[in-house]
Amino acid sequence: MVLLDGKSLSKKMREEIKKEVEGLKKQGVIPGLAVMLVGENPASQLYVNMKTKACEDVGIYSINHRMPKEISEDELISVIKMLNNNPMVHGILVQLPLPPHIREERVIEAIDYKKDVDGFHPYNVGTLSRGNPMFYPCTPFGIMKLFEEYKIELKGKDVVVVGAGNITGKPMSAMLTNADATVQLCHIHTKNLKDKTSKADILISAVGKPHLITQEMVKEGCVVVDVGISKINGKVTGDVDFEGVSQKASYITPVPGGVGPMTIAMLLYNTLKSAINSK
Ligand code: GUN
């Protein structure tokens, strides 16, 4: 069994990005990312802090907009419009989830798709489906980089993705389809999940439910990617029963230290790309 070490690949990528940022600065462009956080969700606060710290480390200028949970949809959108028009800002990220009174689609659609470094804007979702978006969503993009680094073949492979969310599951299945894999997207209403997962050459779980994927649900030699992040008694845990599943897997991501650090590296990558595009 080989660990898919997102922590070390992310470090390598961040070092490369840092060099490219330095080069860009010599040409007079400072890459800038605006990170918007509405309310005080502790997990969101943690993610946003990690993202801004990662920007600092590679020399990307980051602006933090923290807004109270009572902010109106229109007020939030007016801040986005201001950032759309700010030439110092190359990437705009609105941390999700948003409070229930704010319509997520309206907010995402307000972001200039050329600054949509999360890849959530309908323009990028649509062009992702065709295979050539301006930005790939960071989590599935990071997983594709792990496959590339460890030379995991996708063409013709049976891949099962568990979790059909907009942030990971749906874009992941599009990217794998574009890479010529045969993809089955499973979710909360899927019948006989085990029947599906146990046939997978590659299994990706993005649900957020500890112990969802157990040893008897996976095939011998399967590649397992765990995107889940939950906390049990203060300990970060994925969707996969690592102890049992790692005995059968050929490759497996740890949690933490697998997909999470890759998500952040790809955000930096997308921001750098946007800054380069702006020249
Ligand atoms: N919430 C959970 N994951 C993400 C992400 O990748 N981007 C944003 N904006 N919000 C998230």
CSV table of C-alpha atoms and ligand atoms in Angstrom, one decimal:
chain,number,residue,atom,x,y,z
A,1,MET,CA,0.0,0.0,0.0
A,2,VAL,CA,1.3,3.4,-1.0
A,3,LEU,CA,0.1,6.6,0.8
A,4,LEU,CA,-1.0,9.4,-1.6
A,5,ASP,CA,0.9,12.1,0.2
A,6,GLY,CA,-0.9,15.3,-0.5
A,7,LYS,CA,1.1,17.2,2.1
A,8,SER,CA,4.4,16.7,0.4
A,9,LEU,CA,3.0,17.2,-3.2
A,10,SER,CA,1.3,20.4,-2.0
A,11,LYS,CA,4.6,21.6,-0.5
A,12,LYS,CA,6.4,20.9,-3.8
A,13,MET,CA,3.7,22.8,-5.8
A,14,ARG,CA,3.7,25.7,-3.4
A,15,GLU,CA,7.5,26.1,-3.8
A,16,GLU,CA,7.1,26.1,-7.6
A,17,ILE,CA,4.2,28.6,-7.3
A,18,LYS,CA,6.3,30.8,-5.1
A,19,LYS,CA,9.1,31.0,-7.7
A,20,GLU,CA,6.5,31.9,-10.4
A,21,VAL,CA,5.0,34.6,-8.2
A,22,GLU,CA,8.5,36.1,-7.7
A,23,GLY,CA,8.9,36.1,-11.5
A,24,LEU,CA,5.6,37.8,-12.0
A,25,LYS,CA,6.3,40.4,-9.5
A,26,LYS,CA,9.5,41.4,-11.4
A,27,GLN,CA,7.1,42.1,-14.3
A,28,GLY,CA,5.1,44.4,-12.1
A,29,VAL,CA,2.2,42.0,-11.4
A,30,ILE,CA,1.4,41.1,-7.8
A,31,PRO,CA,-1.2,38.3,-7.7
A,32,GLY,CA,-4.1,39.1,-5.4
A,33,LEU,CA,-6.8,37.0,-3.9
A,34,ALA,CA,-9.9,38.3,-2.1
A,35,VAL,CA,-11.3,35.9,0.5
A,36,MET,CA,-14.8,36.6,1.7
A,37,LEU,CA,-16.2,35.0,4.8
A,38,VAL,CA,-19.8,35.7,6.0
A,39,GLY,CA,-20.5,34.9,9.6
A,40,GLU,CA,-18.6,32.9,12.2
A,41,ASN,CA,-18.7,29.2,11.2
A,42,PRO,CA,-15.6,27.8,13.0
A,43,ALA,CA,-14.7,25.4,10.2
A,44,SER,CA,-15.0,28.1,7.6
A,45,GLN,CA,-12.9,30.4,9.8
A,46,LEU,CA,-10.2,27.8,10.0
A,47,TYR,CA,-10.2,27.2,6.2
A,48,VAL,CA,-10.1,30.9,5.4
A,49,ASN,CA,-7.2,31.4,7.8
A,50,MET,CA,-5.4,28.5,6.1
A,51,LYS,CA,-6.0,29.9,2.7
A,52,THR,CA,-4.8,33.4,3.6
A,53,LYS,CA,-1.7,32.0,5.4
A,54,ALA,CA,-0.9,29.9,2.3
A,55,CYS,CA,-1.1,33.0,0.1
A,56,GLU,CA,1.3,34.9,2.4
A,57,ASP,CA,3.8,32.0,2.2
A,58,VAL,CA,4.0,32.1,-1.6
A,59,GLY,CA,3.9,35.9,-1.9
A,60,ILE,CA,0.3,36.2,-3.1
A,61,TYR,CA,-1.4,39.4,-1.8
A,62,SER,CA,-4.6,38.5,0.0
A,63,ILE,CA,-7.5,40.6,1.2
A,64,ASN,CA,-9.7,39.3,3.9
A,65,HIS,CA,-13.3,40.4,3.9
A,66,ARG,CA,-15.1,39.3,7.0
A,67,MET,CA,-18.8,40.1,7.1
A,68,PRO,CA,-21.4,39.7,9.8
A,69,LYS,CA,-23.9,36.9,9.3
A,70,GLU,CA,-26.7,39.4,9.0
A,71,ILE,CA,-25.3,41.0,5.8
A,72,SER,CA,-27.9,41.2,3.0
A,73,GLU,CA,-27.5,39.4,-0.3
A,74,ASP,CA,-27.4,42.8,-2.1
A,75,GLU,CA,-24.7,44.1,0.2
A,76,LEU,CA,-22.6,41.0,-0.3
A,77,ILE,CA,-23.0,41.3,-4.1
A,78,SER,CA,-22.0,44.9,-4.0
A,79,VAL,CA,-18.7,44.0,-2.4
A,80,ILE,CA,-18.2,41.3,-5.0
A,81,LYS,CA,-18.9,43.9,-7.8
A,82,MET,CA,-16.3,46.2,-6.3
A,83,LEU,CA,-13.7,43.4,-6.3
A,84,ASN,CA,-14.6,42.4,-9.9
A,85,ASN,CA,-13.6,46.0,-10.8
A,86,ASN,CA,-10.4,46.1,-8.7
A,87,PRO,CA,-7.4,45.3,-11.0
A,88,MET,CA,-5.3,44.3,-7.9
A,89,VAL,CA,-7.6,41.4,-7.3
A,90,HIS,CA,-7.2,38.4,-9.6
A,91,GLY,CA,-9.2,35.8,-7.6
A,92,ILE,CA,-12.4,36.1,-5.6
A,93,LEU,CA,-13.4,33.3,-3.2
A,94,VAL,CA,-16.6,33.3,-1.2
A,95,GLN,CA,-16.3,30.7,1.5
A,96,LEU,CA,-19.2,28.3,1.6
A,97,PRO,CA,-21.7,27.6,3.1
A,98,LEU,CA,-23.4,31.0,3.3
A,99,PRO,CA,-26.2,31.8,5.8
A,100,PRO,CA,-29.6,30.5,4.7
A,101,HIS,CA,-31.1,33.9,3.8
A,102,ILE,CA,-28.4,34.4,1.1
A,103,ARG,CA,-28.9,32.6,-2.2
A,104,GLU,CA,-25.6,31.0,-3.0
A,105,GLU,CA,-26.3,30.9,-6.8
A,106,ARG,CA,-26.9,34.6,-7.0
A,107,VAL,CA,-23.7,35.3,-5.1
A,108,ILE,CA,-21.6,33.0,-7.2
A,109,GLU,CA,-23.1,34.3,-10.4
A,110,ALA,CA,-22.1,37.8,-9.4
A,111,ILE,CA,-18.4,36.9,-9.4
A,112,ASP,CA,-16.5,37.7,-12.6
A,113,TYR,CA,-15.9,34.2,-14.1
A,114,LYS,CA,-12.4,35.4,-15.0
A,115,LYS,CA,-11.7,35.8,-11.2
A,116,ASP,CA,-13.6,32.7,-10.2
A,117,VAL,CA,-10.6,30.8,-8.7
A,118,ASP,CA,-13.0,28.3,-7.0
A,119,GLY,CA,-14.4,27.3,-10.4
A,120,PHE,CA,-18.0,27.5,-9.1
A,121,HIS,CA,-19.4,30.1,-11.6
A,122,PRO,CA,-21.9,28.6,-14.1
A,123,TYR,CA,-19.5,29.6,-16.9
A,124,ASN,CA,-16.8,27.5,-15.4
A,125,VAL,CA,-19.1,24.7,-14.5
A,126,GLY,CA,-20.4,24.6,-18.1
A,127,THR,CA,-17.0,24.8,-19.7
A,128,LEU,CA,-15.7,22.1,-17.3
A,129,SER,CA,-18.4,19.8,-18.6
A,130,ARG,CA,-17.0,20.4,-22.1
A,131,GLY,CA,-13.4,20.0,-20.8
A,132,ASN,CA,-11.9,23.4,-21.0
A,133,PRO,CA,-12.8,25.7,-18.1
A,134,MET,CA,-10.9,28.8,-17.1
A,135,PHE,CA,-10.6,27.3,-13.6
A,136,TYR,CA,-11.0,23.8,-12.3
A,137,PRO,CA,-12.5,23.5,-8.8
A,138,CYS,CA,-9.7,23.2,-6.3
A,139,THR,CA,-10.5,19.9,-4.5
A,140,PRO,CA,-11.1,17.7,-7.6
A,141,PHE,CA,-8.2,19.5,-9.3
A,142,GLY,CA,-5.9,18.6,-6.4
A,143,ILE,CA,-7.0,14.9,-6.6
A,144,MET,CA,-6.2,14.8,-10.3
A,145,LYS,CA,-2.8,16.2,-9.5
A,146,LEU,CA,-2.3,13.4,-7.0
A,147,PHE,CA,-3.3,10.8,-9.7
A,148,GLU,CA,-0.8,12.4,-12.1
A,149,GLU,CA,2.0,12.5,-9.5
A,150,TYR,CA,1.6,8.8,-8.6
A,151,LYS,CA,1.1,7.8,-12.3
A,152,ILE,CA,-2.4,6.4,-11.6
A,153,GLU,CA,-4.0,5.5,-14.9
A,154,LEU,CA,-7.5,6.8,-15.3
A,155,LYS,CA,-8.3,5.8,-18.9
A,156,GLY,CA,-10.9,3.0,-19.0
A,157,LYS,CA,-10.9,2.6,-15.2
A,158,ASP,CA,-14.1,2.1,-13.2
A,159,VAL,CA,-14.4,5.0,-10.8
A,160,VAL,CA,-17.0,5.4,-8.1
A,161,VAL,CA,-17.5,8.8,-6.6
A,162,VAL,CA,-19.5,8.9,-3.4
A,163,GLY,CA,-21.1,12.3,-2.7
A,164,ALA,CA,-22.7,14.4,-5.4
A,165,GLY,CA,-22.0,17.9,-4.1
A,166,ASN,CA,-21.1,20.9,-6.3
A,167,ILE,CA,-17.7,21.5,-4.6
A,168,THR,CA,-16.3,18.0,-5.1
A,169,GLY,CA,-18.5,15.1,-6.3
A,170,LYS,CA,-20.0,16.6,-9.4
A,171,PRO,CA,-16.9,18.4,-10.8
A,172,MET,CA,-14.8,15.3,-9.9
A,173,SER,CA,-17.0,13.1,-12.0
A,174,ALA,CA,-16.8,15.5,-14.9
A,175,MET,CA,-13.0,15.7,-14.7
A,176,LEU,CA,-12.7,11.9,-14.6
A,177,THR,CA,-15.1,11.5,-17.5
A,178,ASN,CA,-13.0,13.9,-19.5
A,179,ALA,CA,-10.0,11.7,-18.6
A,180,ASP,CA,-11.7,8.7,-20.2
A,181,ALA,CA,-12.6,7.0,-16.9
A,182,THR,CA,-16.0,5.2,-16.5
A,183,VAL,CA,-17.6,7.1,-13.7
A,184,GLN,CA,-20.5,6.2,-11.4
A,185,LEU,CA,-21.7,9.1,-9.1
A,186,CYS,CA,-23.3,7.8,-5.9
A,187,HIS,CA,-25.1,9.8,-3.3
A,188,ILE,CA,-27.4,9.6,-0.3
A,189,HIS,CA,-30.2,7.9,-2.3
A,190,THR,CA,-28.0,5.4,-4.0
A,191,LYS,CA,-29.3,1.8,-3.5
A,192,ASN,CA,-26.8,-0.9,-2.4
A,193,LEU,CA,-23.8,1.4,-2.2
A,194,LYS,CA,-21.5,-1.6,-1.4
A,195,ASP,CA,-22.4,-3.3,-4.7
A,196,LYS,CA,-21.1,-0.2,-6.5
A,197,THR,CA,-18.0,0.6,-4.4
A,198,SER,CA,-16.8,-3.0,-4.3
A,199,LYS,CA,-16.5,-3.0,-8.1
A,200,ALA,CA,-14.5,0.2,-8.3
A,201,ASP,CA,-10.9,0.4,-9.4
A,202,ILE,CA,-10.8,3.9,-7.9
A,203,LEU,CA,-13.0,5.0,-5.1
A,204,ILE,CA,-13.4,8.7,-4.1
A,205,SER,CA,-15.6,9.5,-1.1
A,206,ALA,CA,-16.6,13.1,-0.5
A,207,VAL,CA,-19.5,12.9,2.0
A,208,GLY,CA,-18.3,13.9,5.5
A,209,LYS,CA,-19.5,10.8,7.3
A,210,PRO,CA,-17.0,8.9,9.4
A,211,HIS,CA,-16.8,5.1,8.8
A,212,LEU,CA,-18.9,5.3,5.7
A,213,ILE,CA,-16.4,3.3,3.6
A,214,THR,CA,-15.4,0.0,5.3
A,215,GLN,CA,-13.0,-2.8,4.4
A,216,GLU,CA,-15.7,-5.1,2.9
A,217,MET,CA,-16.9,-2.3,0.6
A,218,VAL,CA,-13.7,-2.1,-1.4
A,219,LYS,CA,-12.0,-4.3,-3.9
A,220,GLU,CA,-8.5,-5.7,-3.4
A,221,GLY,CA,-5.9,-3.3,-5.0
A,222,CYS,CA,-8.3,-0.4,-5.3
A,223,VAL,CA,-7.2,3.2,-5.2
A,224,VAL,CA,-9.0,5.1,-2.4
A,225,VAL,CA,-9.3,8.9,-2.1
A,226,ASP,CA,-10.9,10.3,1.1
A,227,VAL,CA,-12.2,13.8,0.9
A,228,GLY,CA,-14.3,13.7,4.1
A,229,ILE,CA,-13.4,15.9,7.0
A,230,SER,CA,-15.3,15.3,10.3
A,231,LYS,CA,-14.3,15.7,13.9
A,232,ILE,CA,-14.7,12.9,16.4
A,233,ASN,CA,-13.6,13.8,19.9
A,234,GLY,CA,-11.5,16.6,18.5
A,235,LYS,CA,-9.7,14.3,16.1
A,236,VAL,CA,-10.0,15.0,12.3
A,237,THR,CA,-11.4,11.9,10.5
A,238,GLY,CA,-12.3,11.1,6.9
A,239,ASP,CA,-15.1,9.0,5.4
A,240,VAL,CA,-12.9,5.9,5.1
A,241,ASP,CA,-12.1,3.4,7.8
A,242,PHE,CA,-8.4,3.8,7.2
A,243,GLU,CA,-7.2,0.8,9.3
A,244,GLY,CA,-9.3,-1.7,7.5
A,245,VAL,CA,-9.4,-0.2,4.0
A,246,SER,CA,-5.6,0.4,3.8
A,247,GLN,CA,-5.1,-3.4,4.1
A,248,LYS,CA,-6.8,-3.9,0.7
A,249,ALA,CA,-6.0,-0.6,-1.1
A,250,SER,CA,-3.0,-0.2,-3.5
A,251,TYR,CA,-3.0,3.6,-2.9
A,252,ILE,CA,-4.8,5.6,-0.2
A,253,THR,CA,-5.0,9.2,1.0
A,254,PRO,CA,-4.5,9.8,4.7
A,255,VAL,CA,-6.8,12.3,6.6
A,256,PRO,CA,-5.3,14.7,7.4
A,257,GLY,CA,-2.5,15.2,5.0
A,258,GLY,CA,-4.1,13.9,1.8
A,259,VAL,CA,-6.6,15.9,-0.2
A,260,GLY,CA,-6.9,18.9,2.1
A,261,PRO,CA,-3.4,20.4,1.5
A,262,MET,CA,-3.9,19.8,-2.3
A,263,THR,CA,-7.1,21.9,-2.3
A,264,ILE,CA,-5.1,24.9,-0.9
A,265,ALA,CA,-2.2,24.4,-3.4
A,266,MET,CA,-4.7,24.4,-6.3
A,267,LEU,CA,-6.3,27.6,-5.1
A,268,LEU,CA,-2.9,29.3,-5.2
A,269,TYR,CA,-2.3,27.8,-8.6
A,270,ASN,CA,-5.6,29.2,-9.9
A,271,THR,CA,-4.9,32.6,-8.5
A,272,LEU,CA,-1.4,32.7,-10.1
A,273,LYS,CA,-3.0,31.6,-13.4
A,274,SER,CA,-5.6,34.4,-13.2
A,275,ALA,CA,-2.8,36.9,-12.5
A,276,ILE,CA,-0.9,35.6,-15.5
A,277,ASN,CA,-4.0,35.8,-17.7
A,278,SER,CA,-4.5,39.5,-16.6
A,279,LYS,CA,-1.2,40.6,-18.1
B,1,GUN,N1,-16.4,25.3,1.5
B,1,GUN,C1,-15.9,24.0,1.5
B,1,GUN,N2,-15.0,23.9,0.5
B,1,GUN,C2,-14.9,25.0,-0.1
B,1,GUN,C3,-14.1,25.5,-1.3
B,1,GUN,O1,-13.3,24.8,-1.9
B,1,GUN,N3,-14.3,26.8,-1.6
B,1,GUN,C4,-15.2,27.6,-1.0
B,1,GUN,N4,-15.4,28.8,-1.5
B,1,GUN,N5,-16.0,27.2,0.0
B,1,GUN,C5,-15.8,25.9,0.5
